[in-house]
Amino acid sequence: MAPWKKIFEHVSIDKFKNMGNKILKNLKVALLNPVTQINNEKEKEAILSTLHDDPIQGGHTGITKTLAKVKRHYYWKNMSKYIKEYVRKCQKCQKAKTTKHTKTPMTITETPEHAFDRVVVDTIGPLPKSENGNEYAVTLICDLTKYLVAIPIANKSAKTVAKAIFESFILKYGPMKTFITDMGTEYKNSIITDLCKYLKIKNITSTAHHHQTVGVVERSHRTLNEYIRSYISTDKTDWDVWLQYFVYCFNTTQSMVHNYCPYELVFGRTSNLPKHFNKLHSIEPIYNIDDYAKESKYRLEVAYARARKLLEAHKKKKKK
């Protein structure tokens, strides 16, 4: 017997393959996503100024989410402690953060298979009337990926809301399979009913205030309100200008539910940092279009499976 075959007397072939695949996967991640070690104090401050303070890449997220963003690209000694102190001393964060309400155990719901299978829709407002004439925003959140779309609107009439959803969501991402709303008149009307019927969308009304699907929208609204308070002008008439900055920041921040950035689960890759800030010299693989399509599909399938598993575990934990 060849010496290398003796290993299988102690370790099964399947287990050996799994170990090998894990090593290769981690090696690929290390090669394609190298982490830069930071020693200079000014560089640390510049990184946090971008990944915490900046309205596009930062958004004044909390300690956990800021740490997750920084760890994707950088490392330094006592980094967690440094970031914790930085965020705690941030004056804008202290002014903007809201008090969290006591949580009610959530209802366990079926976890979607793919992005945008099930979308939770709500309206936020009225907000101060902007210079563009907007007073409301329609928010749509994918129940699997937690990817957010937010659309500023002047009013919440049935026609305005339906037009916003159709043009800014459905024409970009395709029709969802299931459409979950509350009892608001902007959703319970013949226009929305006809739209769902035409596109074969299942329309569900959520009536329980603390239902799990409603909870994800409430949390995004709370985060949105904190973001707006951090960046808008004193007279609050430019909130709709900042809205898409918030959406990008929200979607490129790691979700505490499934540990992925929503952007990554939808597009199959992380969003790039600006070239002038990202000094990493990563190894770029060479693709033809077929290889790119196959790898993107594979990565998304793996990511969806992991996200579903973590999402289900999160639901069970919250139910207790």
Coordinates of C-alpha atoms in Angstrom, one line a residue:
M1 CA 0.0 0.0 0.0
A2 CA 1.3 3.4 -0.9
P3 CA 2.3 5.5 2.2
W4 CA -0.2 8.3 1.4
K5 CA -3.1 5.8 1.3
K6 CA -2.5 4.8 4.9
I7 CA -4.1 8.1 6.0
F8 CA -7.5 6.7 4.9
E9 CA -7.2 4.0 7.6
H10 CA -7.8 6.7 10.2
V11 CA -9.7 9.4 8.2
S12 CA -12.5 8.7 5.8
I13 CA -12.1 9.9 2.2
D14 CA -15.2 12.2 2.5
K15 CA -13.8 13.8 5.7
F16 CA -10.4 14.2 4.0
K17 CA -12.0 15.9 1.0
N18 CA -14.0 18.2 3.2
M19 CA -10.9 19.2 5.1
G20 CA -9.0 19.8 1.9
N21 CA -11.9 21.9 0.5
K22 CA -12.0 24.0 3.6
I23 CA -8.2 24.6 3.5
L24 CA -8.4 25.6 -0.2
K25 CA -11.4 27.9 0.4
N26 CA -9.7 29.7 3.3
L27 CA -6.5 30.0 1.2
K28 CA -8.5 31.5 -1.7
V29 CA -10.2 34.0 0.7
A30 CA -6.8 35.0 2.1
L31 CA -5.3 35.5 -1.4
L32 CA -8.2 37.4 -2.8
N33 CA -9.1 39.3 0.3
P34 CA -5.8 40.1 2.0
V35 CA -5.9 42.1 5.3
T36 CA -3.6 45.1 5.8
Q37 CA -1.9 45.4 9.2
I38 CA -2.1 49.0 10.5
N39 CA 0.4 50.4 13.0
N40 CA 0.1 54.2 12.4
E41 CA -2.4 56.1 14.6
K42 CA -3.3 58.5 11.8
E43 CA -4.2 55.6 9.5
K44 CA -6.4 54.1 12.2
E45 CA -8.3 57.4 12.6
A46 CA -8.6 57.7 8.8
I47 CA -10.0 54.2 8.5
L48 CA -12.6 54.9 11.2
S49 CA -13.4 58.3 9.8
T50 CA -14.3 56.5 6.6
L51 CA -15.9 53.2 7.9
H52 CA -17.8 54.8 10.7
D53 CA -18.2 58.6 10.1
D54 CA -18.6 58.7 6.3
P55 CA -22.2 58.9 5.1
I56 CA -21.7 56.3 2.4
Q57 CA -19.3 53.7 3.9
G58 CA -19.9 54.4 7.5
G59 CA -23.3 55.7 8.5
H60 CA -22.4 55.9 12.2
T61 CA -23.2 52.3 12.7
G62 CA -22.7 50.7 16.2
I63 CA -19.7 49.0 17.6
T64 CA -20.4 45.5 16.3
K65 CA -21.1 46.5 12.7
T66 CA -18.3 49.0 12.6
L67 CA -15.9 46.3 13.8
A68 CA -17.2 43.9 11.2
K69 CA -16.6 46.4 8.4
V70 CA -13.0 47.2 9.5
K71 CA -12.1 43.5 10.0
R72 CA -12.8 42.8 6.4
H73 CA -9.8 44.8 5.3
Y74 CA -7.6 45.8 8.2
Y75 CA -6.0 44.6 11.5
W76 CA -4.2 46.1 14.4
K77 CA -3.5 45.2 18.0
N78 CA -6.4 45.7 20.4
M79 CA -8.6 46.7 17.4
S80 CA -11.9 45.8 19.1
K81 CA -11.1 47.9 22.1
Y82 CA -10.0 50.8 19.9
I83 CA -13.2 50.8 17.9
K84 CA -15.4 50.4 20.9
E85 CA -13.9 53.6 22.4
Y86 CA -14.1 55.4 19.1
V87 CA -17.8 54.7 18.7
R88 CA -18.7 55.4 22.3
K89 CA -17.0 58.8 22.1
C90 CA -18.7 59.7 18.8
Q91 CA -20.9 62.7 19.6
K92 CA -23.2 62.3 16.6
C93 CA -23.9 58.6 17.6
Q94 CA -24.8 59.6 21.2
K95 CA -27.3 62.3 19.9
A96 CA -28.8 60.1 17.2
K97 CA -29.3 56.7 18.9
T98 CA -32.7 55.8 20.1
T99 CA -33.8 53.6 23.0
K100 CA -34.6 50.1 22.1
H101 CA -38.0 48.8 23.1
T102 CA -38.5 45.5 25.0
K103 CA -38.7 42.7 22.5
T104 CA -41.7 40.3 22.2
P105 CA -40.9 36.7 21.2
M106 CA -41.2 36.5 17.4
T107 CA -43.2 34.0 15.4
I108 CA -41.2 31.4 13.5
T109 CA -41.8 31.9 9.7
E110 CA -40.7 29.9 6.7
T111 CA -37.4 31.0 5.4
P112 CA -37.2 32.0 1.7
E113 CA -35.1 30.1 -0.7
H114 CA -33.8 33.0 -2.9
A115 CA -33.3 36.7 -2.8
F116 CA -36.5 38.7 -3.3
D117 CA -38.8 35.6 -2.9
R118 CA -40.5 37.4 -0.1
V119 CA -40.4 41.2 0.4
V120 CA -41.7 43.2 3.3
V121 CA -43.1 46.6 2.4
D122 CA -43.9 49.6 4.5
T123 CA -44.2 53.4 4.5
I124 CA -42.2 55.7 6.7
G125 CA -43.6 59.2 7.4
P126 CA -44.8 61.8 7.4
L127 CA -41.3 63.4 7.5
P128 CA -40.5 67.1 7.2
K129 CA -41.4 68.2 3.6
S130 CA -38.2 68.2 1.6
E131 CA -37.1 70.7 -0.9
N132 CA -38.1 68.2 -3.6
G133 CA -41.6 67.9 -2.2
N134 CA -41.3 64.5 -0.5
E135 CA -42.8 63.7 2.8
Y136 CA -42.8 59.8 2.8
A137 CA -40.6 56.9 1.8
V138 CA -41.6 53.4 0.7
T139 CA -39.3 50.8 2.1
L140 CA -38.9 47.3 0.7
I141 CA -36.8 44.6 2.5
C142 CA -35.9 41.2 1.2
D143 CA -36.8 38.7 4.0
L144 CA -33.8 36.5 3.2
T145 CA -30.9 38.8 2.3
K146 CA -32.2 41.9 4.3
Y147 CA -31.4 44.0 1.2
L148 CA -33.2 47.4 1.5
V149 CA -34.7 49.6 -1.2
A150 CA -36.1 52.9 -0.1
I151 CA -38.0 55.3 -2.4
P152 CA -38.9 58.9 -1.5
I153 CA -42.5 59.9 -2.4
A154 CA -44.5 63.1 -2.2
N155 CA -47.6 61.4 -0.8
K156 CA -48.9 57.9 0.1
S157 CA -51.8 57.6 -2.3
A158 CA -52.4 54.2 -3.8
K159 CA -51.3 55.4 -7.2
T160 CA -48.0 57.0 -6.0
V161 CA -47.0 54.0 -3.9
A162 CA -47.8 51.5 -6.6
K163 CA -45.9 53.5 -9.2
A164 CA -42.9 53.8 -6.9
I165 CA -42.8 50.0 -6.2
F166 CA -43.2 49.1 -9.8
E167 CA -40.7 51.5 -11.3
S168 CA -38.0 51.5 -8.6
F169 CA -38.2 47.9 -7.4
I170 CA -40.0 45.4 -9.8
L171 CA -38.5 46.8 -13.0
K172 CA -35.0 46.5 -11.4
Y173 CA -35.1 43.3 -9.4
G174 CA -38.1 41.5 -10.9
P175 CA -41.5 40.6 -9.3
M176 CA -41.3 39.2 -5.8
K177 CA -43.2 35.9 -5.1
T178 CA -44.7 37.2 -1.9
F179 CA -45.5 40.8 -0.9
I180 CA -46.1 41.5 2.8
T181 CA -47.7 44.7 3.9
D182 CA -49.6 46.2 6.9
M183 CA -53.2 47.3 6.8
G184 CA -52.4 50.8 5.5
T185 CA -54.8 52.1 2.8
E186 CA -51.9 52.7 0.5
Y187 CA -51.5 48.9 0.3
K188 CA -55.1 47.7 0.7
N189 CA -56.7 49.0 -2.5
S190 CA -57.6 47.9 -6.0
I191 CA -54.5 49.3 -7.6
I192 CA -52.1 47.2 -5.5
T193 CA -54.5 44.2 -5.8
D194 CA -54.5 44.4 -9.6
L195 CA -50.7 44.9 -9.8
C196 CA -50.2 41.7 -7.7
K197 CA -52.8 39.8 -9.7
Y198 CA -51.2 40.8 -13.0
L199 CA -47.7 39.8 -11.9
K200 CA -48.9 36.7 -9.9
I201 CA -47.6 38.1 -6.6
K202 CA -49.0 36.6 -3.4
N203 CA -50.2 39.5 -1.3
I204 CA -50.1 38.9 2.5
T205 CA -51.3 41.3 5.2
S206 CA -49.4 41.2 8.4
T207 CA -51.6 42.2 11.4
A208 CA -49.5 41.3 14.4
H209 CA -47.5 44.4 15.5
H210 CA -44.5 42.3 16.7
H211 CA -44.6 39.7 13.9
Q212 CA -41.1 38.8 12.8
T213 CA -41.6 40.1 9.2
V214 CA -42.8 43.5 10.6
G215 CA -39.9 43.6 13.1
V216 CA -37.3 43.7 10.4
V217 CA -38.9 46.8 8.9
E218 CA -39.2 48.4 12.3
R219 CA -35.5 47.9 12.9
S220 CA -34.6 49.3 9.5
H221 CA -36.8 52.3 10.2
R222 CA -35.1 52.9 13.6
T223 CA -31.7 52.7 11.9
L224 CA -32.9 55.1 9.1
N225 CA -34.1 57.6 11.7
E226 CA -30.8 57.5 13.5
Y227 CA -28.9 58.0 10.2
I228 CA -31.1 60.9 9.2
R229 CA -30.5 62.6 12.6
S230 CA -26.7 62.2 12.1
Y231 CA -26.5 63.8 8.7
I232 CA -29.5 66.0 7.7
S233 CA -29.5 69.8 7.9
T234 CA -31.0 71.7 10.8
D235 CA -34.3 72.4 9.0
K236 CA -34.5 68.7 8.0
T237 CA -35.5 69.5 4.4
D238 CA -32.8 67.4 2.8
W239 CA -33.6 64.0 4.3
D240 CA -34.5 62.6 0.8
V241 CA -31.1 63.7 -0.5
W242 CA -29.4 61.5 2.1
L243 CA -31.8 58.5 1.7
Q244 CA -29.9 56.6 -0.9
Y245 CA -26.6 57.2 1.0
F246 CA -28.3 55.4 3.9
V247 CA -29.6 52.6 1.7
Y248 CA -26.1 51.9 0.3
C249 CA -24.6 52.0 3.8
F250 CA -27.3 49.7 5.2
N251 CA -26.8 47.2 2.3
T252 CA -23.0 47.1 2.6
T253 CA -23.0 46.7 6.4
Q254 CA -22.9 43.1 7.8
S255 CA -26.2 42.0 9.0
M256 CA -26.2 40.6 12.6
V257 CA -28.9 38.1 11.5
H258 CA -26.9 36.1 8.9
N259 CA -23.4 37.7 9.1
Y260 CA -23.4 38.7 5.5
C261 CA -23.7 42.2 3.9
P262 CA -27.1 42.3 2.0
Y263 CA -25.2 43.6 -1.0
E264 CA -23.0 40.5 -1.1
L265 CA -26.0 38.1 -1.0
V266 CA -27.7 40.0 -3.9
F267 CA -24.7 40.6 -6.2
G268 CA -22.4 37.7 -5.2
R269 CA -19.5 40.0 -4.2
T270 CA -18.7 42.6 -1.7
S271 CA -18.9 46.3 -2.7
N272 CA -15.5 47.8 -3.4
L273 CA -14.0 50.5 -1.3
P274 CA -13.0 53.7 -3.2
K275 CA -9.6 53.1 -5.0
H276 CA -8.0 56.1 -3.3
F277 CA -8.8 54.6 0.1
N278 CA -8.3 50.9 -0.5
K279 CA -4.5 50.4 -0.7
L280 CA -4.7 46.6 -0.9
H281 CA -3.0 44.9 -3.8
S282 CA -5.3 41.9 -4.2
I283 CA -4.9 39.1 -6.7
E284 CA -7.6 39.5 -9.3
P285 CA -8.7 36.2 -10.9
I286 CA -9.0 36.2 -14.7
Y287 CA -12.5 35.1 -16.0
N288 CA -14.3 34.6 -19.2
I289 CA -18.0 35.3 -19.0
D290 CA -18.9 31.6 -18.5
D291 CA -16.5 31.1 -15.6
Y292 CA -17.8 34.3 -14.0
A293 CA -21.4 33.3 -14.4
K294 CA -20.8 29.7 -13.0
E295 CA -18.7 31.0 -10.0
S296 CA -21.2 33.7 -9.2
K297 CA -24.1 31.2 -9.3
Y298 CA -22.1 28.8 -7.1
R299 CA -21.2 31.5 -4.6
L300 CA -24.7 32.8 -4.3
E301 CA -26.1 29.2 -3.8
V302 CA -23.6 28.6 -1.0
A303 CA -24.3 32.0 0.5
Y304 CA -28.1 31.6 0.4
A305 CA -27.8 28.2 2.1
R306 CA -25.7 29.6 4.9
A307 CA -27.8 32.7 5.2
R308 CA -31.0 30.5 5.5
K309 CA -29.4 28.3 8.1
L310 CA -28.2 31.3 10.2
L311 CA -31.5 33.1 9.8
E312 CA -33.5 30.1 11.0
A313 CA -31.1 29.8 14.0
H314 CA -31.6 33.5 14.7
K315 CA -35.4 33.0 14.6
K316 CA -35.3 30.2 17.1
K317 CA -33.0 32.1 19.4
K318 CA -35.3 35.2 19.3
K319 CA -38.4 33.0 20.0
K320 CA -37.0 31.9 23.4

